[in-house]
Amino acid sequence: MLLLALDTSAAATVALLQDDVVVGRFASADTRSHAEVLAPAVRRILADAGVAGTDLDAIIAGVGPGPFTGLRAGLMTARTLGFAWGVRLHGVMSLDALAFDAVTRGATEPASEFLVGTDARRGEIYWAAYRAPAEGAVLPELLDGPHVGPAAGLPSGRPVVGRSASLYPEDLAGVPGFTTSDPDAASLGRVAHARLLAGRALLDTSPLYLRESDAQVPGPRKRATA
Amino acid sequence: MTATEPLILGIESSCDETGVGVVRGTQLLTNTVSSSMDEHVRFGGVIPEIASRAHLEAFVPTLQAALAEADVSLEDVDAIAVTAGPGLSGALMVGVAAAKALAVATGKPLFAINHLVAHVGVGLIGRAPADGLPPALGALLVSGGHTEILRVVDIAGDVELLGSTIDDAAGEAYDKTARILGLGYPGGPAIDRVAADGDPKAIRFPRGLSQPKYMGTAEEPGPHRYDWSFSGLKTAVARSVEQYEAAGREVPVADIAASFQEAVVDVVTSKAVLACQEHGITDLLLGGGVAANRRLRELAQERCAAAGITLTVPPISLCTDNGAMVAALGAQLVRSGRSPSGIAFGTNPSLPVTSVVLPEV
Ligand SMILES: [Zn+2]
């Protein structure tokens, strides 16, 4: 199964996977240039692998939660590529990629509960609660979320995976080695592959904004110059 | 591709319209637009984040509809053009991401173009390809997002900004004034409708930047000879309404609307015509959504005729933001052998008109 995965919920990341083997990848630490770097990265990765877009079995897009503009650049790219190539399109919640990383790299005890949290800016984090799978399995179970809110409001007593742990160390008990991690397309692609193999449903590519737009409905006019 | 009749797909997302247009040379094949205007009504103006969200949802369906109506496939297209600026940053980003993805998927060249110059490109649609644009062409663009007078020597590379608003766009002034008068959004059509029953001479509202210190003379132009300002006008309307309210008198909404509209249209057309006369411009193209305004068209026609200037007002569906204008400019760029922009460029919310197409980075 040949998969192209994109996640722009934090960094801009792209990966090409043959089943769960990563055959090409790109990551940019710059969180504000997604629209610039994404398309060249896709083109280069496919060219390097000698793969045509129409060879893909599916495109996997991280649907967030994440800062709006970057998230949209990834989703718009994925949707347009899927349309133009006639390739199936699936969404995966971006925090699932981090949860998967923690489990597959042995950072969680089997069947233990843990949290994943990323930077939502404005003093808040995007987070979700997971349970690690039993020994030998790879897919963590989403228990709650995703949510957006202050780090201090998270359920206490559970280890935290993801960048939020280094941003709010006084509130969160970070899992060593995972306190500056962001969702990555390679892991996102592996999550999708594992779910597809297991016959589990994936999401569509609706963005998880979790916040309303900042727009305020103007109140009734009191004075004309108000 | 045939150099004179290239098949171009144009993408527009700089404000609240998601536009996909297809042209073959100067022939229009489709102008498909999805607008999020209804979602902005309760806010009384375009909310950038709402517009951006709407672009993401609207793009692929709009593209599909456009390809179907033009009866072409993506493989048939010779090049893709997309608005890279000026406009709302987050909104531009969506169209650019989509255009780049199409360029990657199809291998077609991509032109990142200037939205304001694209408004001028509309003037080419339906003309014989060999005719091109008139040699001494100006463009007056009036919309909710911009108010400019341009001089177009060569649409593919030589465009000059003669004047622009220094604060609100004219369409924004309409929206804000309509809100003060309780007329709803968008303000342009609402005020135009109510103004029809009012006296445009009832109240003399200020014409911004028209005092001698700003205007200067043709020989020694002042700092804002061809520029506009509408923020003072909006304040003057608000004061006027307050005075009626304070006196316990009924606000003469129709008279205020008509007088406001007259102030806008008077200063917009007089400065535009002055700029044309002083730059040897003999043909003027009207663009932007406010081109739909009855009084603006009427007065522009009258003043252009008196000054010996030929005024062209395209169909309104081509005056408001759309993808066909982007495609039309793209076709001219291909025709004149300009290099495409690659796929690594960034959007530029304040792209100057001197930059018609972004260079490859
Ligand atoms: Zn426009």
XYZ file of C-alpha atoms and ligand atoms in Angstrom:
588
model
C 0.000 0.000 0.000
C 1.531 3.297 -1.146
C 0.552 6.265 1.029
C 1.376 9.974 0.887
C 0.896 11.624 4.290
C 0.849 15.325 5.138
C 0.613 16.972 8.535
C 0.687 20.739 9.035
C -0.867 20.957 12.483
C 2.468 22.237 13.858
C 5.485 21.856 11.577
C 5.005 21.179 7.866
C 5.747 17.479 7.360
C 5.329 15.126 4.416
C 6.055 11.413 4.148
C 5.775 8.735 1.505
C 5.182 5.247 2.877
C 5.243 1.815 1.317
C 3.030 0.021 3.837
C 4.599 1.184 7.089
C 8.077 1.750 5.717
C 8.951 5.393 5.181
C 10.551 5.807 1.752
C 10.659 9.606 1.674
C 10.111 12.410 4.131
C 10.273 16.143 4.639
C 9.978 18.257 7.768
C 10.283 22.004 8.249
C 10.627 23.430 11.730
C 9.262 26.772 10.498
C 5.607 26.864 11.515
C 4.732 29.862 9.335
C 5.770 28.903 5.825
C 3.595 25.848 5.177
C 2.153 27.220 1.939
C 5.652 27.859 0.595
C 7.351 24.563 1.399
C 4.648 21.935 1.119
C 4.208 21.607 -2.644
C 7.955 21.542 -3.424
C 8.374 18.862 -0.733
C 5.646 16.669 -2.247
C 7.120 17.036 -5.725
C 10.646 16.194 -4.561
C 9.654 13.192 -2.456
C 7.672 11.606 -5.287
C 10.412 12.326 -7.836
C 13.124 10.884 -5.575
C 11.086 7.718 -5.098
C 10.223 7.487 -8.790
C 6.540 7.422 -7.924
C 3.712 9.076 -9.865
C 0.875 10.611 -7.905
C -1.587 8.342 -9.648
C 0.319 5.319 -8.243
C -0.737 6.258 -4.711
C -3.328 4.148 -2.929
C -4.335 6.968 -0.618
C -3.436 10.409 0.662
C -3.515 10.829 4.441
C -4.000 14.300 5.905
C -3.532 15.388 9.503
C -6.779 17.192 10.353
C -5.439 18.943 13.442
C -6.117 20.405 15.842
C -3.558 23.056 14.955
C -3.140 26.750 14.168
C -5.660 27.539 11.430
C -3.614 28.910 8.559
C -0.964 26.197 8.534
C -3.533 23.459 9.050
C -5.527 24.718 6.051
C -2.458 24.797 3.799
C -1.981 21.066 4.400
C -5.642 20.163 4.004
C -6.064 22.244 0.864
C -2.959 20.625 -0.607
C -4.134 17.108 0.267
C -7.662 17.650 -1.037
C -6.472 19.164 -4.303
C -3.882 16.448 -4.916
C -6.500 13.802 -4.187
C -8.920 15.382 -6.649
C -6.373 15.918 -9.422
C -4.873 12.434 -9.161
C -8.158 10.685 -8.446
C -6.677 9.206 -5.264
C -8.614 8.364 -2.096
C -8.293 10.839 0.750
C -8.421 10.114 4.503
C -8.033 12.207 7.628
C -6.271 11.274 10.843
C -6.393 13.342 14.020
C -2.906 14.842 14.295
C -2.463 14.077 18.007
C -2.866 10.368 17.139
C 0.519 10.549 15.422
C 2.232 11.613 18.651
C 0.384 9.022 20.697
C 1.501 6.365 18.223
C 5.132 7.547 18.477
C 5.071 7.284 22.259
C 3.656 3.755 22.162
C 5.853 2.362 19.407
C 9.016 3.791 20.943
C 8.248 2.197 24.288
C 7.581 5.393 26.223
C 4.299 4.113 27.673
C 3.415 1.141 29.841
C 0.976 -1.303 28.236
C -2.635 -0.309 28.972
C -1.549 2.852 30.823
C -3.253 6.172 30.334
C -1.382 9.206 29.018
C -2.018 12.616 27.479
C -0.844 14.209 24.256
C -0.532 17.989 24.108
C 0.678 20.401 21.433
C 1.059 24.172 21.238
C -2.220 26.001 20.553
C -0.579 29.442 21.091
C -2.327 32.168 23.163
C -1.350 30.347 26.358
C -3.331 27.223 25.511
C -2.677 23.702 24.282
C -4.455 21.204 22.082
C -4.729 17.930 23.973
C -6.298 14.500 24.096
C -6.248 11.525 26.490
C -5.197 8.043 25.334
C -4.794 4.523 26.653
C -1.737 2.605 25.461
C -2.536 -0.757 23.833
C -1.848 -4.104 25.392
C 1.588 -5.591 24.862
C 2.332 -6.323 21.192
C -0.316 -3.969 19.733
C 0.532 -0.543 18.310
C -2.622 1.561 18.117
C -3.400 3.611 21.221
C -7.046 4.182 22.077
C -8.403 7.731 22.134
C -10.247 8.186 25.449
C -11.109 11.877 25.379
C -10.563 14.859 23.136
C -9.268 16.634 21.264
C -9.739 19.747 23.350
C -8.171 23.196 23.534
C -7.459 24.923 26.834
C -4.845 25.988 29.377
C -2.279 23.397 30.480
C -3.387 23.853 34.090
C -6.796 22.463 33.176
C -5.581 19.025 32.076
C -6.415 15.911 34.120
C -3.566 15.473 36.579
C -1.429 12.443 37.278
C -0.911 11.320 33.714
C 2.317 11.681 31.722
C 2.225 14.101 28.795
C 3.660 13.544 25.324
C 4.303 16.486 22.986
C 5.626 20.038 22.876
C 3.187 21.325 25.478
C 5.245 19.538 28.148
C 8.264 21.777 27.546
C 6.104 24.907 27.218
C 4.286 24.370 30.529
C 6.662 22.230 32.647
C 5.142 23.487 35.919
C 1.709 22.144 34.953
C 2.593 19.023 32.975
C 4.649 15.900 33.675
C 6.449 15.423 30.376
C 7.516 12.029 29.092
C 11.328 12.210 28.708
C 12.348 12.355 25.068
C 8.892 13.546 23.966
C 8.635 17.032 25.461
C 9.431 18.900 22.237
C 7.760 16.494 19.800
C 5.259 17.629 17.177
C 2.948 15.480 15.052
C 4.841 14.009 12.092
C 3.480 12.856 8.757
C 5.471 9.611 8.844
C 3.774 8.548 12.086
C 0.447 9.805 10.788
C 0.860 7.566 7.748
C 1.690 4.578 9.964
C -1.405 5.179 12.066
C -3.495 5.261 8.899
C -1.876 2.123 7.565
C -2.419 0.215 10.806
C -6.065 1.311 10.913
C -6.674 0.405 7.276
C -5.111 -3.045 7.871
C -7.302 -3.519 10.922
C -10.364 -2.544 8.887
C -10.976 0.497 11.099
C -12.536 3.646 9.778
C -10.525 6.791 9.160
C -11.806 10.366 9.301
C -12.677 12.632 6.401
C -10.522 15.734 5.996
C -12.693 18.207 7.917
C -10.349 20.446 9.909
C -10.482 20.279 13.716
C -10.267 23.981 14.459
C -11.694 23.616 18.010
C -11.916 27.406 18.228
C -14.427 29.691 16.615
C -13.130 32.421 14.369
C -12.370 35.541 16.400
C -15.221 37.414 14.793
C -17.569 39.309 17.070
C -21.118 40.041 16.068
C -21.431 43.799 16.508
C -23.780 44.783 19.307
C -26.709 47.120 18.772
C -25.647 50.641 17.928
C -25.964 53.065 20.835
C -24.499 56.195 19.332
C -23.786 56.771 15.673
C -20.086 57.406 16.278
C -19.661 54.330 18.464
C 0.476 25.061 -26.140
C -0.496 27.541 -28.788
C 1.157 30.811 -27.890
C -1.768 33.057 -28.755
C -4.657 30.916 -27.525
C -3.413 29.227 -24.364
C -5.930 27.411 -22.180
C -5.550 28.882 -18.693
C -7.099 27.938 -15.365
C -7.312 30.885 -12.954
C -7.780 30.701 -9.179
C -8.866 33.591 -6.943
C -9.182 33.607 -3.133
C -7.962 37.029 -1.957
C -11.156 38.029 -0.148
C -14.538 36.320 0.252
C -15.022 34.875 -3.243
C -13.602 31.477 -4.192
C -13.232 31.827 -7.946
C -12.156 29.384 -10.635
C -12.168 30.599 -14.223
C -11.030 29.127 -17.503
C -10.128 31.113 -20.621
C -8.772 30.141 -24.012
C -6.760 33.195 -24.964
C -9.318 35.967 -24.581
C -12.331 33.662 -24.834
C -14.184 33.006 -21.571
C -15.051 29.340 -21.016
C -16.243 29.563 -17.418
C -16.385 31.973 -14.526
C -17.368 29.888 -11.508
C -17.590 31.652 -8.157
C -18.569 30.545 -4.664
C -19.028 33.415 -2.230
C -19.001 33.376 1.569
C -20.686 36.794 1.650
C -23.772 35.451 3.439
C -21.603 34.287 6.344
C -20.266 37.817 6.866
C -23.646 39.566 6.929
C -24.118 39.381 10.691
C -20.664 40.919 11.234
C -21.218 43.797 8.815
C -17.930 43.134 7.014
C -15.657 40.373 5.760
C -14.167 38.329 8.610
C -10.847 36.941 7.346
C -10.941 33.673 9.296
C -14.487 32.926 8.144
C -13.509 33.687 4.540
C -10.466 31.405 4.807
C -12.511 28.533 6.211
C -15.025 28.946 3.417
C -12.293 28.886 0.738
C -11.050 25.508 1.997
C -14.534 24.000 1.774
C -15.458 25.650 -1.523
C -12.343 25.159 -3.605
C -12.586 21.575 -4.901
C -16.347 21.764 -5.614
C -15.822 25.099 -7.409
C -12.972 23.625 -9.447
C -15.083 20.617 -10.359
C -17.979 22.812 -11.458
C -15.655 25.046 -13.478
C -14.037 22.147 -15.341
C -17.454 20.716 -16.109
C -18.839 23.999 -17.392
C -15.759 24.732 -19.503
C -15.829 21.123 -20.679
C -12.076 20.754 -20.250
C -9.932 18.422 -18.146
C -6.908 19.347 -16.076
C -4.671 17.652 -18.666
C -5.954 20.041 -21.364
C -4.845 23.120 -19.425
C -1.674 24.876 -20.652
C -0.959 26.822 -17.478
C -2.435 27.713 -14.087
C -2.639 31.226 -12.645
C -3.381 32.166 -9.050
C -3.772 35.399 -7.097
C -0.701 35.781 -4.867
C -1.684 39.243 -3.565
C -2.723 41.784 -2.574
C -5.495 40.536 -0.296
C -6.222 38.849 3.020
C -3.217 36.772 4.026
C -5.003 33.655 5.260
C -7.450 33.707 2.364
C -4.694 34.065 -0.250
C -2.909 31.121 1.341
C -5.761 28.722 0.591
C -5.927 29.490 -3.128
C -2.149 29.413 -3.433
C -1.932 26.027 -1.665
C -4.562 24.674 -4.038
C -2.873 26.119 -7.130
C 0.507 24.714 -6.143
C -1.022 21.297 -5.541
C -2.592 21.430 -9.012
C 0.764 22.396 -10.486
C 2.422 19.446 -8.724
C -0.321 17.041 -9.757
C -0.442 18.093 -13.401
C 3.113 19.303 -14.058
C 1.673 22.510 -15.574
C 3.457 25.872 -15.192
C 2.066 28.138 -12.457
C 1.876 31.939 -12.575
C 1.517 33.790 -9.256
C -0.179 36.995 -10.262
C -1.299 40.383 -8.975
C -4.987 40.644 -8.114
C -5.303 44.315 -9.068
C -3.749 43.789 -12.479
C -6.048 40.806 -12.948
C -9.021 43.165 -12.575
C -7.623 44.924 -15.668
C -7.283 41.580 -17.455
C -11.066 41.432 -17.585
C -10.901 44.130 -20.253
C -9.392 41.576 -22.639
C -12.144 39.009 -22.303
C -14.199 38.780 -25.464
C -11.853 40.936 -27.536
C -10.017 39.584 -30.562
C -6.670 38.259 -29.252
C -4.695 40.361 -31.720
C -6.386 43.580 -30.605
C -4.968 43.527 -27.105
C -5.779 46.343 -24.730
C -6.049 49.995 -25.795
C -2.597 51.640 -25.801
C -3.353 54.465 -23.351
C -5.334 52.527 -20.782
C -6.252 53.383 -17.224
C -8.172 51.287 -14.726
C -10.345 52.530 -11.887
C -10.821 49.765 -9.322
C -13.422 50.308 -6.620
C -14.423 47.544 -4.230
C -14.756 46.576 -0.592
C -11.061 45.780 -0.520
C -9.492 48.431 -2.700
C -9.785 51.799 -4.409
C -7.124 52.485 -7.015
C -6.432 54.258 -10.256
C -3.863 52.458 -12.417
C -2.052 53.270 -15.605
C -1.525 50.222 -17.785
C 1.239 50.494 -20.370
C 1.681 46.736 -20.744
C -0.570 44.444 -18.743
C 2.110 41.752 -18.767
C 4.737 43.887 -17.117
C 4.307 47.658 -16.975
C 1.581 48.859 -14.632
C 1.770 51.952 -12.451
C -0.281 52.965 -9.416
C -1.348 56.594 -9.889
C -3.484 56.872 -6.781
C -5.250 54.879 -4.081
C -7.167 55.218 -0.844
C -5.009 56.048 2.166
C -7.472 54.505 4.643
C -10.789 52.700 3.993
C -11.655 51.296 0.594
C -14.726 52.901 -0.964
C -16.730 49.697 -0.503
C -15.713 49.600 3.162
C -16.988 53.163 3.568
C -20.308 52.000 2.105
C -20.421 49.072 4.551
C -19.642 51.232 7.580
C -22.078 53.945 6.559
C -24.805 51.395 5.890
C -24.245 50.102 9.404
C -24.580 53.598 10.864
C -27.817 54.038 8.936
C -29.046 50.570 9.908
C -29.222 49.421 6.278
C -27.402 46.085 6.532
C -24.574 44.394 4.652
C -23.245 44.648 2.000
C -23.564 48.411 2.148
C -23.146 49.215 -1.538
C -26.432 47.873 -2.909
C -28.295 48.883 0.301
C -27.199 52.515 0.112
C -27.652 52.706 -3.650
C -31.252 51.481 -3.247
C -32.196 53.890 -0.445
C -30.338 56.784 -2.093
C -32.632 56.561 -5.108
C -35.346 58.237 -2.987
C -33.049 60.833 -1.395
C -31.659 64.226 -2.298
C -27.934 63.948 -3.054
C -27.537 67.671 -2.356
C -29.321 67.597 1.021
C -26.064 67.530 2.991
C -22.646 68.511 1.727
C -20.359 65.764 3.057
C -16.562 66.212 2.799
C -14.584 65.064 -0.232
C -11.380 63.699 1.325
C -7.951 64.939 0.206
C -9.380 67.496 -2.199
C -7.973 70.625 -0.537
C -5.225 72.478 -2.472
C -2.499 71.385 -0.022
C -3.160 67.763 -1.004
C -3.943 68.379 -4.656
C -1.218 70.809 -5.726
C -1.204 71.533 -9.461
C -0.582 69.438 -12.564
C 2.944 70.859 -12.735
C 3.607 70.558 -9.014
C 1.331 67.781 -7.735
C 0.549 67.741 -4.023
C 1.174 64.646 -1.882
C -2.263 63.121 -2.579
C -3.346 64.515 -5.943
C -4.943 61.236 -7.074
C -5.453 59.637 -3.657
C -8.656 59.191 -1.685
C -9.615 59.133 1.974
C -12.997 57.969 3.222
C -12.585 57.797 7.002
C -13.533 61.474 7.483
C -16.633 60.967 5.384
C -17.800 58.074 7.534
C -17.305 60.204 10.665
C -19.227 63.094 9.090
C -22.161 60.790 8.390
C -22.105 59.557 11.986
C -22.107 63.164 13.313
C -24.972 64.068 11.076
C -27.050 61.139 12.312
C -26.235 62.072 15.904
C -27.352 65.629 15.409
C -30.756 64.495 14.220
C -31.016 62.013 17.086
C -29.940 64.589 19.692
C -32.542 67.021 18.380
C -35.174 64.303 18.614
C -35.822 64.531 14.895
C -36.277 61.660 12.496
C -33.043 60.756 10.689
C -33.514 61.469 6.957
C -31.918 58.172 5.949
C -32.581 58.516 2.213
C -31.102 62.026 2.062
C -28.037 61.013 4.070
C -27.522 57.902 1.936
C -27.857 59.904 -1.272
C -25.548 62.658 -0.008
C -22.973 60.108 1.180
C -23.089 58.294 -2.127
C -22.727 61.555 -4.018
C -19.644 62.478 -1.964
C -17.985 59.111 -2.677
C -18.842 58.987 -6.344
C -17.965 62.636 -6.926
C -14.487 62.408 -5.453
C -13.772 58.981 -6.942
C -14.684 59.983 -10.485
C -13.242 63.509 -10.416
C -9.839 62.316 -9.227
C -9.846 59.364 -11.626
C -10.654 61.565 -14.598
C -8.023 64.092 -13.505
C -5.405 61.324 -13.322
C -6.381 60.149 -16.799
C -6.194 63.627 -18.293
C -2.802 64.325 -16.771
C -1.351 60.990 -17.918
C -2.689 60.913 -21.467
C -5.089 58.081 -20.672
C -7.856 57.877 -23.277
C -9.488 54.581 -22.270
C -10.662 53.838 -18.747
C -11.731 50.438 -17.472
C -13.969 50.260 -14.410
C -13.463 47.270 -12.111
C -14.271 46.018 -8.608
C -17.633 45.274 -7.007
C -18.614 48.932 -6.606
C -18.691 49.124 -10.415
C -22.198 47.721 -9.932
C -23.207 50.999 -8.301
C -25.752 52.844 -10.419
C -24.602 56.356 -9.536
C -20.894 55.557 -9.936
C -21.443 54.242 -13.440
C -23.631 57.196 -14.342
C -21.223 59.889 -13.152
C -18.130 58.088 -14.448
C -19.806 57.853 -17.855
C -20.758 61.519 -17.821
C -17.350 62.800 -16.743
C -15.373 60.489 -19.016
C -17.480 61.542 -21.978
C -16.891 65.218 -21.172
C -13.140 64.588 -20.985
C -13.006 62.564 -24.202
C -12.221 59.331 -22.362
C -13.790 56.035 -23.470
C -15.194 54.241 -20.420
C -15.575 50.464 -20.404
C -17.657 48.780 -17.725
C -17.404 44.968 -17.936
C -20.358 42.772 -16.908
C -20.685 42.861 -13.114
C -19.882 39.147 -12.766
C -16.440 40.004 -14.122
C -16.049 43.207 -12.057
C -16.367 41.456 -8.707
C -13.509 39.162 -7.678
C -13.377 36.046 -9.849
C -11.073 33.419 -11.310
C -11.692 34.339 -14.952
C -9.824 37.618 -14.533
C -6.891 35.708 -13.076
C -6.966 33.304 -16.016
C -7.227 36.208 -18.485
C -4.099 37.818 -17.062
C -2.384 34.423 -17.048
C -3.127 34.069 -20.761
C -1.451 37.422 -21.451
C 1.614 36.396 -19.467
C 1.913 33.167 -21.470
C 1.376 35.070 -24.698
C 4.117 37.543 -23.915
C 6.547 34.794 -22.947
C 6.822 35.615 -19.248
C 8.415 32.951 -17.044
C 6.200 31.058 -14.601
C 6.616 31.517 -10.843
C 7.541 27.975 -9.826
C 5.894 26.485 -6.723
C 8.041 27.871 -3.885
C 6.745 31.472 -3.808
C 4.896 32.942 -0.850
C 1.738 35.028 -0.769
C 2.097 38.799 -0.459
C -0.903 40.549 1.175
C 0.427 43.962 0.054
C 1.835 43.079 -3.351
C 2.431 46.335 -5.321
C 0.930 46.681 -8.828
C 4.411 47.015 -10.284
C 4.762 43.291 -9.567
C 2.413 41.732 -12.143
C 3.772 38.201 -11.743
C 6.047 36.823 -9.027
C 9.491 35.645 -10.143
C 10.596 32.085 -9.418
C 12.372 31.747 -6.067
Zn -10.691 42.755 -6.216
